[in-house]
C-alpha cells in the first residue's frame, strides 16, 4: 500500500474548491465546523471531510499500516475511514482522550469508562466497563495495557490500577468492578 500523502489535517474549512463532506457517527448532516481533514484518493483527486466532534479536546489522525484504513479522532469521536469512501466504515467512542499504537499494528483508544481496541483489519472490540469516569496513565508492554481508573468513592487519591490483556481480552482491576451492587426488590406499592 502506498503511504505517500493520504491525508492532511486542516486548520479550518476551505474557503474555495469543492464543498466539504459532513461526516457524523449517525450519518446525519450538521452545519458547523468540526475537525477538518483532507483525503487524497488514489487517482490524485482529493476531498475534505468535516467530522462531527465528540466530548474531549483530543483530535488526531492515524493510518493503519498495510491497509487502506485511516483512524480519525475528532475531539473524542472516533471514525474509521478510507481515502476512497466519504462515509465511515465504523465509528466508536465519544469521549476518547488518548490513542496508543501497539507493535503489532493495533490501536488502543481510551474513553472515560473503557478501552476500545482497533485491530489491524479495522475490527473494533470494546472492553467491559473499567472506570466510573476517567482513565489515565496508559502504558503498553507485551500486549498488556495498564493504567489508572477513577473511583469517586476511593478514600485514597481516587485512582485504581487496571490491566487489559489484548490477546485474551481479560480485564483485571479497575474502579468499576470494585463494588458489588445488589438489586433491592420492594413491592411496587411501597415508595420508601
Short mmCIF file of C-alpha atoms in Angstrom, two decimals:
data_model
loop_
_atom_site.label_atom_id
_atom_site.label_comp_id
_atom_site.label_asym_id
_atom_site.label_seq_id
_atom_site.Cartn_x
_atom_site.Cartn_y
_atom_site.Cartn_z
CA UNK A 1 0.00 0.00 0.00
CA UNK A 2 1.31 3.39 -0.94
CA UNK A 3 1.74 5.63 2.11
CA UNK A 4 2.68 8.86 0.41
CA UNK A 5 0.25 11.63 1.28
CA UNK A 6 -3.08 10.06 2.21
CA UNK A 7 -4.47 12.81 4.47
CA UNK A 8 -3.83 16.30 5.80
CA UNK A 9 -5.31 17.92 8.92
CA UNK A 10 -6.61 21.39 8.02
CA UNK A 11 -6.90 24.42 10.32
CA UNK A 12 -10.48 25.01 9.16
CA UNK A 13 -12.91 24.55 6.32
CA UNK A 14 -11.51 25.57 2.91
CA UNK A 15 -12.76 28.87 1.54
CA UNK A 16 -12.73 27.69 -2.08
CA UNK A 17 -12.94 24.46 -4.07
CA UNK A 18 -15.48 21.66 -3.83
CA UNK A 19 -17.87 21.60 -0.86
CA UNK A 20 -16.72 19.69 2.20
CA UNK A 21 -18.45 16.45 3.21
CA UNK A 22 -20.08 16.46 6.68
CA UNK A 23 -19.25 13.19 8.46
CA UNK A 24 -21.01 12.10 11.65
CA UNK A 25 -21.44 8.88 13.61
CA UNK A 26 -25.16 8.79 12.77
CA UNK A 27 -24.85 9.83 9.13
CA UNK A 28 -26.89 12.97 9.76
CA UNK A 29 -25.64 16.21 8.27
CA UNK A 30 -24.58 19.04 10.54
CA UNK A 31 -23.77 22.66 9.81
CA UNK A 32 -20.84 23.81 11.92
CA UNK A 33 -17.10 23.47 11.64
CA UNK A 34 -15.83 20.28 13.23
CA UNK A 35 -12.47 18.55 12.82
CA UNK A 36 -11.39 19.06 9.20
CA UNK A 37 -9.28 16.56 7.22
CA UNK A 38 -8.37 16.49 3.51
CA UNK A 39 -8.08 13.00 2.00
CA UNK A 40 -6.04 12.20 -1.11
CA UNK A 41 -7.55 9.50 -3.34
CA UNK A 42 -5.55 7.01 -5.41
CA UNK A 43 -6.49 8.80 -8.66
CA UNK A 44 -4.84 12.05 -7.46
CA UNK A 45 -8.06 13.87 -6.57
CA UNK A 46 -8.96 14.87 -3.02
CA UNK A 47 -11.94 15.60 -0.82
CA UNK A 48 -12.43 17.35 2.53
CA UNK A 49 -14.23 15.73 5.45
CA UNK A 50 -15.77 17.89 8.18
CA UNK A 51 -16.01 15.49 11.14
CA UNK A 52 -18.61 15.94 13.85
CA UNK A 53 -16.77 16.22 17.15
CA UNK A 54 -17.17 14.40 20.45
CA UNK A 55 -16.75 15.48 24.07
CA UNK A 56 -12.99 15.91 24.60
CA UNK A 57 -10.16 18.03 23.23
CA UNK A 58 -8.27 15.05 21.74
CA UNK A 59 -8.05 15.04 17.93
CA UNK A 60 -5.65 13.20 15.64
CA UNK A 61 -5.37 11.04 12.51
CA UNK A 62 -3.53 7.72 12.14
CA UNK A 63 -3.05 5.42 9.15
CA UNK A 64 -3.41 1.70 9.84
CA UNK A 65 -0.29 0.27 8.20
CA UNK A 66 -0.63 -2.16 5.30
CA UNK A 67 -4.33 -1.29 4.85
CA UNK A 68 -6.33 1.48 3.22
CA UNK A 69 -7.90 2.40 6.57
CA UNK A 70 -7.39 5.67 8.44
CA UNK A 71 -8.42 6.39 12.04
CA UNK A 72 -9.76 9.88 12.68
CA UNK A 73 -10.34 11.08 16.24
CA UNK A 74 -12.39 14.30 16.23
CA UNK A 75 -12.45 15.77 19.73
CA UNK A 76 -13.07 12.33 21.22
CA UNK A 77 -15.32 10.87 18.50
CA UNK A 78 -13.63 8.07 16.52
CA UNK A 79 -14.09 7.19 12.86
CA UNK A 80 -12.51 4.58 10.60
CA UNK A 81 -12.30 5.91 7.05
CA UNK A 82 -10.67 5.20 3.71
CA UNK A 83 -9.48 7.85 1.28
CA UNK A 84 -11.81 6.49 -1.41
CA UNK A 85 -15.07 6.44 0.59
CA UNK A 86 -16.76 9.51 2.06
CA UNK A 87 -18.69 7.53 4.70
CA UNK A 88 -17.19 5.94 7.80
CA UNK A 89 -16.55 2.21 7.81
CA UNK A 90 -17.12 2.33 11.57
CA UNK A 91 -17.49 4.83 14.39
CA UNK A 92 -16.52 4.45 18.03
CA UNK A 93 -16.05 6.39 21.23
CA UNK A 94 -17.34 9.82 22.05
CA UNK A 95 -15.01 10.85 24.85
CA UNK A 96 -11.66 9.44 23.68
CA UNK A 97 -8.75 11.06 25.49
CA UNK A 98 -5.79 9.08 24.15
CA UNK A 99 -4.77 6.60 21.44
CA UNK A 100 -1.84 4.18 21.72
CA UNK A 101 -0.37 2.09 18.91
CA UNK A 102 0.86 -1.44 19.57
CA UNK A 103 3.86 -3.11 17.92
CA UNK A 104 1.53 -5.46 16.02
CA UNK A 105 -0.44 -2.61 14.36
CA UNK A 106 -3.39 -2.33 16.74
CA UNK A 107 -4.65 0.87 18.34
CA UNK A 108 -5.99 1.35 21.87
CA UNK A 109 -8.46 4.19 22.37
CA UNK A 110 -9.05 5.28 25.97
CA UNK A 111 -12.54 6.59 26.62
CA UNK A 112 -13.75 7.83 30.01
CA UNK A 113 -15.08 4.42 31.09
CA UNK A 114 -13.46 1.72 28.92
CA UNK A 115 -10.97 0.94 26.18
CA UNK A 116 -11.73 0.30 22.54
CA UNK A 117 -9.18 -1.72 20.59
CA UNK A 118 -8.96 -1.28 16.83
CA UNK A 119 -7.48 -4.40 15.24
CA UNK A 120 -5.20 -4.16 12.18
CA UNK A 121 -8.15 -5.07 9.93
CA UNK A 122 -10.32 -2.28 11.39
CA UNK A 123 -12.43 -4.54 13.63
CA UNK A 124 -13.21 -2.80 16.95
CA UNK A 125 -13.74 -4.55 20.26
CA UNK A 126 -14.64 -2.82 23.47
CA UNK A 127 -13.64 -3.86 26.97
CA UNK A 128 -16.14 -4.20 29.74
CA UNK A 129 -16.55 -1.05 31.81
CA UNK A 130 -13.33 -0.35 33.73
CA UNK A 131 -13.84 3.07 35.30
CA UNK A 132 -16.58 5.17 36.81
CA UNK A 133 -15.46 8.26 34.91
CA UNK A 134 -11.83 8.63 33.88
CA UNK A 135 -8.84 6.65 32.62
CA UNK A 136 -5.25 7.91 32.64
CA UNK A 137 -1.56 6.94 32.57
CA UNK A 138 -1.84 4.17 29.96
CA UNK A 139 1.24 2.08 29.28
CA UNK A 140 1.73 -0.89 26.98
CA UNK A 141 4.13 -3.79 27.44
CA UNK A 142 3.93 -7.27 25.88
CA UNK A 143 0.34 -6.67 24.68
CA UNK A 144 -0.79 -5.82 28.23
CA UNK A 145 -2.26 -2.33 28.72
CA UNK A 146 -2.08 -0.93 32.24
CA UNK A 147 -3.43 2.31 33.59
CA UNK A 148 -5.44 4.04 36.28
CA UNK A 149 -9.21 4.33 36.51
CA UNK A 150 -11.08 6.89 38.58
CA UNK A 151 -13.03 5.85 41.66
CA UNK A 152 -15.06 8.68 43.25
CA UNK A 153 -15.65 6.55 46.37
CA UNK A 154 -11.97 5.77 46.99
CA UNK A 155 -10.67 7.35 50.19
CA UNK A 156 -7.10 7.46 48.89
CA UNK A 157 -6.25 9.50 45.80
CA UNK A 158 -9.23 8.30 43.75
CA UNK A 159 -7.30 6.25 41.17
CA UNK A 160 -7.27 2.43 40.92
CA UNK A 161 -4.92 0.27 38.80
CA UNK A 162 -6.21 -1.94 35.98
CA UNK A 163 -4.81 -4.09 33.19
CA UNK A 164 -6.16 -5.43 29.90
CA UNK A 165 -4.60 -8.37 28.05
CA UNK A 166 -5.04 -7.55 24.35
CA UNK A 167 -4.67 -11.18 23.28
CA UNK A 168 -7.08 -12.83 25.76
CA UNK A 169 -9.31 -9.72 26.23
CA UNK A 170 -9.14 -10.24 30.01
CA UNK A 171 -9.64 -7.17 32.23
CA UNK A 172 -8.23 -7.14 35.77
CA UNK A 173 -8.82 -4.47 38.40
CA UNK A 174 -10.34 -1.11 37.69
CA UNK A 175 -12.57 1.06 39.81
CA UNK A 176 -15.92 -0.01 38.36
CA UNK A 177 -15.57 -3.67 39.35
CA UNK A 178 -14.59 -2.97 42.97
CA UNK A 179 -18.15 -2.83 44.22
CA UNK A 180 -20.93 -5.36 44.17
CA UNK A 181 -24.37 -3.91 43.67
CA UNK A 182 -27.37 -5.89 44.80
CA UNK A 183 -30.81 -5.17 43.47
CA UNK A 184 -33.24 -4.34 46.26
CA UNK A 185 -36.71 -5.62 45.46
CA UNK A 186 -39.62 -3.79 47.02
CA UNK A 187 -43.28 -4.26 46.44
CA UNK A 188 -44.38 -1.84 43.71
CA UNK A 189 -46.80 -0.03 46.08
CA UNK A 190 -44.10 0.98 48.60
CA UNK A 191 -42.28 4.21 47.91
CA UNK A 192 -39.90 4.29 50.91
#
